[in-house]
Amino acid sequence: MAKIPGFFSLKHFLVLSLALNVSLVMRVVFENEKQGPVFGFCLSKLRGSLMADDQASQRTLQATPSSWAKTQNSLAEVKDDLERVVNLDHGDPTMYEHYWENMGERTTIVIRGWQSMSYFSDIKNICWFLEPELAKQVVRLHKVVRNAETEGRHIVVGTGSSQLFLAALFALSPKEATEPISVVSAAPYYSSYPTMTDYQKSALHKWAGDSRIFNQMGPYIELVTSPNNPDGFIRHSCVNRSGGAIIHDLAYYWPQYTPMTFPADNDLSLFTVSKSTGHAGMRIGWALVKDPEVAKKMTKFIELNTIGVSKDSQLRAAKVLEVVADSCVQSGGSEFRESFFEFSYRLMAERWQQLRETVNNSNGIFSLPEFSPAFCQFHGRDLEPQPAFAWLRCRDDIEDCESYLRGFKILTRGGKHFGASTKYVRVSMLDRDENFRVFLKRLSAIR
Amino acid sequence: MAKIPGFFSLKHFLVLSLALNVSLVMRVVFENEKQGPVFGFCLSKLRGSLMADDQASQRTLQATPSSWAKTQNSLAEVKDDLERVVNLDHGDPTMYEHYWENMGERTTIVIRGWQSMSYFSDIKNICWFLEPELAKQVVRLHKVVRNAETEGRHIVVGTGSSQLFLAALFALSPKEATEPISVVSAAPYYSSYPTMTDYQKSALHKWAGDSRIFNQMGPYIELVTSPNNPDGFIRHSCVNRSGGAIIHDLAYYWPQYTPMTFPADNDLSLFTVSKSTGHAGMRIGWALVKDPEVAKKMTKFIELNTIGVSKDSQLRAAKVLEVVADSCVQSGGSEFRESFFEFSYRLMAERWQQLRETVNNSNGIFSLPEFSPAFCQFHGRDLEPQPAFAWLRCRDDIEDCESYLRGFKILTRGGKHFGASTKYVRVSMLDRDENFRVFLKRLSAIR
């Protein structure tokens, strides 16, 4: 045995040894938790890591000097070629690539030359081009996540939720009216709504602006995006009278972005894989529709628009949704099996923490919305929203925040596109890690 | 040696033996030709089999009693559950499944979970959601088949050619006009054109009917489908004045349906995999567009409509087009390597021969269009069209051919949908073999 120096007693050695043991035991427990070999439903898997997340979230709000210093140190390592344009204008969800790489071959699909050749998928279904396997996985995932009621609903698949939005406008617009129906949404609203409503110059529907100040008589369609794009707040109908139909755009109503307070129970809700799993290139969305007549009209729209929806992408989407649900309910092992929503919640929390720290240290040049926590049925505790977009505000003396940031080669989408002030910009929080860190570094250098 | 009966001389035996040899040699040659281990470019591969095909085609026109008897014998074997509905209303191209099964794994694609996640495919291209590999294979196939000029064209990909048709209407309609632009096509025209033009009640464009009788002043858009759906004839512009834009719908301008007389050299042509390779479930079409401003507007339409086109299906389509071109130019081997257009030409020829024989023996109840042969640049000889649809006419005393055939549980699409007489129906020639044979059997039983 090696000789112990004279200034160490045996007691000292025992205390040191015990401390080492405790630290090692804690590390093993923590690592196990991170790697996810926990049995049972995600709820229990998530609780452990959410304790840490919640502390992180509280740190975010406090923005302690030590965590800010840590962020600064980490940003110091980021290489920033100042010529490079950081494009955070679109909500391209490339952040998720990392998770799917780690999941290896679990979502790999193989399609053979003679498969999926027909136009038809399920001729007995109202939506005759809906692949039954996708329908099955959509229902399963909503049940696991508890974000939407699927009982008594018809599923209509679309080429992304954009096509479903147009299909819903078509289905809900009276066909024989003398005037086009008014389409409204509370500002700030998704920047594409006005153009998508009006680009065909349709006599069926016309954009009528902010629902908060809408006071025309007659029927209307209200678009309720919740959590909202661009600002992340939970939304409800604003038009305080009857005679309206509501399209609920729930693209962001998933556990990584906002607490799952209740399963959505609407007449017509829209979802998309682009923002739920990150597979924007698939162009797959789905609508949950209560009224079969509305589902029929939406199906007719898609038939006239594109004669159905890519079967290849529907089958791939079904596989991805299946693996997401599996990642929540399956027992772990030595392989990478982190729950999809655990991973994405943690990543969003980390990004929001870093962004809030950066904004808090901007000497008031920038500010961000503040959210109240709510109880999340999926995660099983109070949590704060951490939206897919940051609705960033510039100080009063900066008239046009979009132009201001463009001066630093940061591309964002200015407030005017969303029916709001040019002092605001929408910034994607879903880009690849490298881009997001360069963005933070540039933002933190602005004084 | 077995004893020869007395009424046979040695001479008799020699003649018999020689006849047997000749028959065996011919059979070997024919089988080789069918299996296709022929070297060199498809042109030469096809010539051999086309000799036989051409003879078959001539036989068709003559409808000899012997070939008709053969068809009858073959139909006698078809099991027909008389309760079954034979649906030939849609042009579902399931006939092609057989070829792709025989091609085995050559067109199999594997897509991993982290691939094709972004919205973007090629941000330097006007059509920023077009996969470069699809663009490459589109150009290559047009060069191999010689059916369209691709030099100086922009490729715009769409969710089937339906979406591209709508995108083209949008791009070619004046945005600030006081009146919607007239959209016309010569009757019989594709049954979906009127509804697709008008279903959104757009102030940009309106359906104005048969181009042959169109006499309004002002700008117009003419739809030229060639070969035409439903009747298979080659089409040219009908409106005899300037001020019009033309959309060429060339979905059927492929060597299995019609002679490739020249490479199409239009301002705007539409193609689709649905009818070229049979992959309707992919929902992939492409436009060849001369004017970059038109290509930009079409791209904008698709952006607002569906934010791009499924990447999964684009990549699958690229693989299928590559294998089709390969099948034309690669040398053979012991494996199944029949040229795609050789297979599909032969199958269409066989079906048209059988249908013509059946119609010719219908005591005048039915009749079909007659086509003139033309020189095919791809096949290298004079050939007759054999369209994807049969434009079947009922005898004068049958007012409604669609209803008449429905009485025999045969679903077709009646002439009125195409702006033509109810005495006509459109019958899909692209269904699975079993369905097509039951159709023939029922048709041949109608006296």
PDB file of N, CA and C in Angstrom, chain B residues 318-356:
ATOM      1  N   ALA B 318     -36.659   9.958 -58.781  1.00  0.00           N
ATOM      2  CA  ALA B 318     -35.345  10.049 -59.436  1.00  0.00           C
ATOM      3  C   ALA B 318     -34.779   8.656 -59.680  1.00  0.00           C
ATOM      4  N   LYS B 319     -34.914   7.795 -58.681  1.00  0.00           N
ATOM      5  CA  LYS B 319     -34.386   6.430 -58.806  1.00  0.00           C
ATOM      6  C   LYS B 319     -35.134   5.674 -59.915  1.00  0.00           C
ATOM      7  N   VAL B 320     -36.446   5.810 -59.941  1.00  0.00           N
ATOM      8  CA  VAL B 320     -37.245   5.093 -60.942  1.00  0.00           C
ATOM      9  C   VAL B 320     -36.911   5.591 -62.352  1.00  0.00           C
ATOM     10  N   LEU B 321     -36.808   6.904 -62.525  1.00  0.00           N
ATOM     11  CA  LEU B 321     -36.482   7.444 -63.855  1.00  0.00           C
ATOM     12  C   LEU B 321     -35.080   6.969 -64.283  1.00  0.00           C
ATOM     13  N   GLU B 322     -34.162   6.914 -63.328  1.00  0.00           N
ATOM     14  CA  GLU B 322     -32.802   6.440 -63.637  1.00  0.00           C
ATOM     15  C   GLU B 322     -32.847   5.000 -64.146  1.00  0.00           C
ATOM     16  N   VAL B 323     -33.627   4.170 -63.452  1.00  0.00           N
ATOM     17  CA  VAL B 323     -33.689   2.753 -63.850  1.00  0.00           C
ATOM     18  C   VAL B 323     -34.396   2.601 -65.204  1.00  0.00           C
ATOM     19  N   VAL B 324     -35.397   3.442 -65.468  1.00  0.00           N
ATOM     20  CA  VAL B 324     -36.067   3.396 -66.777  1.00  0.00           C
ATOM     21  C   VAL B 324     -35.047   3.725 -67.885  1.00  0.00           C
ATOM     22  N   ALA B 325     -34.290   4.816 -67.677  1.00  0.00           N
ATOM     23  CA  ALA B 325     -33.292   5.184 -68.692  1.00  0.00           C
ATOM     24  C   ALA B 325     -32.233   4.092 -68.820  1.00  0.00           C
ATOM     25  N   ASP B 326     -31.793   3.569 -67.670  1.00  0.00           N
ATOM     26  CA  ASP B 326     -30.808   2.469 -67.693  1.00  0.00           C
ATOM     27  C   ASP B 326     -31.347   1.287 -68.494  1.00  0.00           C
ATOM     28  N   SER B 327     -32.612   0.965 -68.298  1.00  0.00           N
ATOM     29  CA  SER B 327     -33.190  -0.214 -68.951  1.00  0.00           C
ATOM     30  C   SER B 327     -33.175  -0.051 -70.465  1.00  0.00           C
ATOM     31  N   CYS B 328     -33.097   1.199 -70.919  1.00  0.00           N
ATOM     32  CA  CYS B 328     -33.052   1.454 -72.363  1.00  0.00           C
ATOM     33  C   CYS B 328     -31.633   1.373 -72.918  1.00  0.00           C
ATOM     34  N   VAL B 329     -30.663   1.744 -72.104  1.00  0.00           N
ATOM     35  CA  VAL B 329     -29.305   1.875 -72.657  1.00  0.00           C
ATOM     36  C   VAL B 329     -28.339   0.801 -72.197  1.00  0.00           C
ATOM     37  N   GLN B 330     -28.679   0.044 -71.141  1.00  0.00           N
ATOM     38  CA  GLN B 330     -27.733  -0.941 -70.633  1.00  0.00           C
ATOM     39  C   GLN B 330     -27.756  -2.222 -71.435  1.00  0.00           C
ATOM     40  N   SER B 331     -26.595  -2.907 -71.413  1.00  0.00           N
ATOM     41  CA  SER B 331     -26.527  -4.216 -72.055  1.00  0.00           C
ATOM     42  C   SER B 331     -27.249  -5.223 -71.173  1.00  0.00           C
ATOM     43  N   GLY B 332     -27.687  -6.283 -71.778  1.00  0.00           N
ATOM     44  CA  GLY B 332     -28.476  -7.288 -71.070  1.00  0.00           C
ATOM     45  C   GLY B 332     -27.626  -8.272 -70.295  1.00  0.00           C
ATOM     46  N   GLY B 333     -28.248  -9.299 -69.797  1.00  0.00           N
ATOM     47  CA  GLY B 333     -27.561 -10.321 -69.020  1.00  0.00           C
ATOM     48  C   GLY B 333     -28.549 -11.430 -68.771  1.00  0.00           C
ATOM     49  N   SER B 334     -28.231 -12.286 -67.829  1.00  0.00           N
ATOM     50  CA  SER B 334     -29.152 -13.399 -67.593  1.00  0.00           C
ATOM     51  C   SER B 334     -30.364 -12.928 -66.770  1.00  0.00           C
ATOM     52  N   GLU B 335     -30.192 -11.800 -66.066  1.00  0.00           N
ATOM     53  CA  GLU B 335     -31.305 -11.314 -65.246  1.00  0.00           C
ATOM     54  C   GLU B 335     -32.385 -10.666 -66.115  1.00  0.00           C
ATOM     55  N   PHE B 336     -33.523 -10.376 -65.485  1.00  0.00           N
ATOM     56  CA  PHE B 336     -34.593  -9.667 -66.181  1.00  0.00           C
ATOM     57  C   PHE B 336     -34.174  -8.225 -66.403  1.00  0.00           C
ATOM     58  N   ARG B 337     -33.956  -7.843 -67.639  1.00  0.00           N
ATOM     59  CA  ARG B 337     -33.543  -6.473 -67.922  1.00  0.00           C
ATOM     60  C   ARG B 337     -34.296  -5.902 -69.106  1.00  0.00           C
ATOM     61  N   GLU B 338     -35.526  -6.268 -69.268  1.00  0.00           N
ATOM     62  CA  GLU B 338     -36.267  -5.773 -70.418  1.00  0.00           C
ATOM     63  C   GLU B 338     -36.417  -4.264 -70.305  1.00  0.00           C
ATOM     64  N   SER B 339     -36.261  -3.588 -71.428  1.00  0.00           N
ATOM     65  CA  SER B 339     -36.464  -2.138 -71.449  1.00  0.00           C
ATOM     66  C   SER B 339     -37.885  -1.845 -70.991  1.00  0.00           C
ATOM     67  N   PHE B 340     -38.019  -0.811 -70.163  1.00  0.00           N
ATOM     68  CA  PHE B 340     -39.340  -0.449 -69.653  1.00  0.00           C
ATOM     69  C   PHE B 340     -40.308  -0.168 -70.790  1.00  0.00           C
ATOM     70  N   PHE B 341     -39.837   0.549 -71.798  1.00  0.00           N
ATOM     71  CA  PHE B 341     -40.762   0.926 -72.873  1.00  0.00           C
ATOM     72  C   PHE B 341     -41.036  -0.239 -73.818  1.00  0.00           C
ATOM     73  N   GLU B 342     -40.117  -1.203 -73.867  1.00  0.00           N
ATOM     74  CA  GLU B 342     -40.353  -2.412 -74.642  1.00  0.00           C
ATOM     75  C   GLU B 342     -41.497  -3.204 -73.987  1.00  0.00           C
ATOM     76  N   PHE B 343     -41.365  -3.393 -72.670  1.00  0.00           N
ATOM     77  CA  PHE B 343     -42.394  -4.112 -71.925  1.00  0.00           C
ATOM     78  C   PHE B 343     -43.753  -3.422 -72.067  1.00  0.00           C
ATOM     79  N   SER B 344     -43.761  -2.114 -71.795  1.00  0.00           N
ATOM     80  CA  SER B 344     -45.048  -1.429 -71.718  1.00  0.00           C
ATOM     81  C   SER B 344     -45.657  -1.246 -73.112  1.00  0.00           C
ATOM     82  N   TYR B 345     -44.805  -1.072 -74.120  1.00  0.00           N
ATOM     83  CA  TYR B 345     -45.326  -1.003 -75.490  1.00  0.00           C
ATOM     84  C   TYR B 345     -46.015  -2.326 -75.843  1.00  0.00           C
ATOM     85  N   ARG B 346     -45.346  -3.426 -75.522  1.00  0.00           N
ATOM     86  CA  ARG B 346     -45.888  -4.743 -75.885  1.00  0.00           C
ATOM     87  C   ARG B 346     -47.216  -5.016 -75.173  1.00  0.00           C
ATOM     88  N   LEU B 347     -47.252  -4.649 -73.884  1.00  0.00           N
ATOM     89  CA  LEU B 347     -48.465  -4.875 -73.115  1.00  0.00           C
ATOM     90  C   LEU B 347     -49.636  -4.050 -73.663  1.00  0.00           C
ATOM     91  N   MET B 348     -49.352  -2.778 -73.987  1.00  0.00           N
ATOM     92  CA  MET B 348     -50.399  -1.922 -74.551  1.00  0.00           C
ATOM     93  C   MET B 348     -50.856  -2.456 -75.900  1.00  0.00           C
ATOM     94  N   ALA B 349     -49.904  -2.926 -76.722  1.00  0.00           N
ATOM     95  CA  ALA B 349     -50.244  -3.465 -78.049  1.00  0.00           C
ATOM     96  C   ALA B 349     -51.172  -4.668 -77.909  1.00  0.00           C
ATOM     97  N   GLU B 350     -50.845  -5.532 -76.960  1.00  0.00           N
ATOM     98  CA  GLU B 350     -51.637  -6.734 -76.743  1.00  0.00           C
ATOM     99  C   GLU B 350     -53.062  -6.364 -76.302  1.00  0.00           C
ATOM    100  N   ARG B 351     -53.148  -5.412 -75.375  1.00  0.00           N
ATOM    101  CA  ARG B 351     -54.467  -5.010 -74.879  1.00  0.00           C
ATOM    102  C   ARG B 351     -55.300  -4.346 -75.977  1.00  0.00           C
ATOM    103  N   TRP B 352     -54.655  -3.482 -76.751  1.00  0.00           N
ATOM    104  CA  TRP B 352     -55.394  -2.824 -77.835  1.00  0.00           C
ATOM    105  C   TRP B 352     -55.845  -3.828 -78.892  1.00  0.00           C
ATOM    106  N   GLN B 353     -54.987  -4.822 -79.164  1.00  0.00           N
ATOM    107  CA  GLN B 353     -55.384  -5.855 -80.136  1.00  0.00           C
ATOM    108  C   GLN B 353     -56.626  -6.584 -79.633  1.00  0.00           C
ATOM    109  N   GLN B 354     -56.596  -6.991 -78.369  1.00  0.00           N
ATOM    110  CA  GLN B 354     -57.722  -7.731 -77.810  1.00  0.00           C
ATOM    111  C   GLN B 354     -58.987  -6.876 -77.750  1.00  0.00           C
ATOM    112  N   LEU B 355     -58.814  -5.603 -77.390  1.00  0.00           N
ATOM    113  CA  LEU B 355     -59.994  -4.736 -77.316  1.00  0.00           C
ATOM    114  C   LEU B 355     -60.589  -4.505 -78.702  1.00  0.00           C
ATOM    115  N   ARG B 356     -59.700  -4.281 -79.684  1.00  0.00           N
ATOM    116  CA  ARG B 356     -60.204  -4.041 -81.050  1.00  0.00           C
ATOM    117  C   ARG B 356     -60.946  -5.267 -81.579  1.00  0.00           C
TER     118      ARG B 356
END
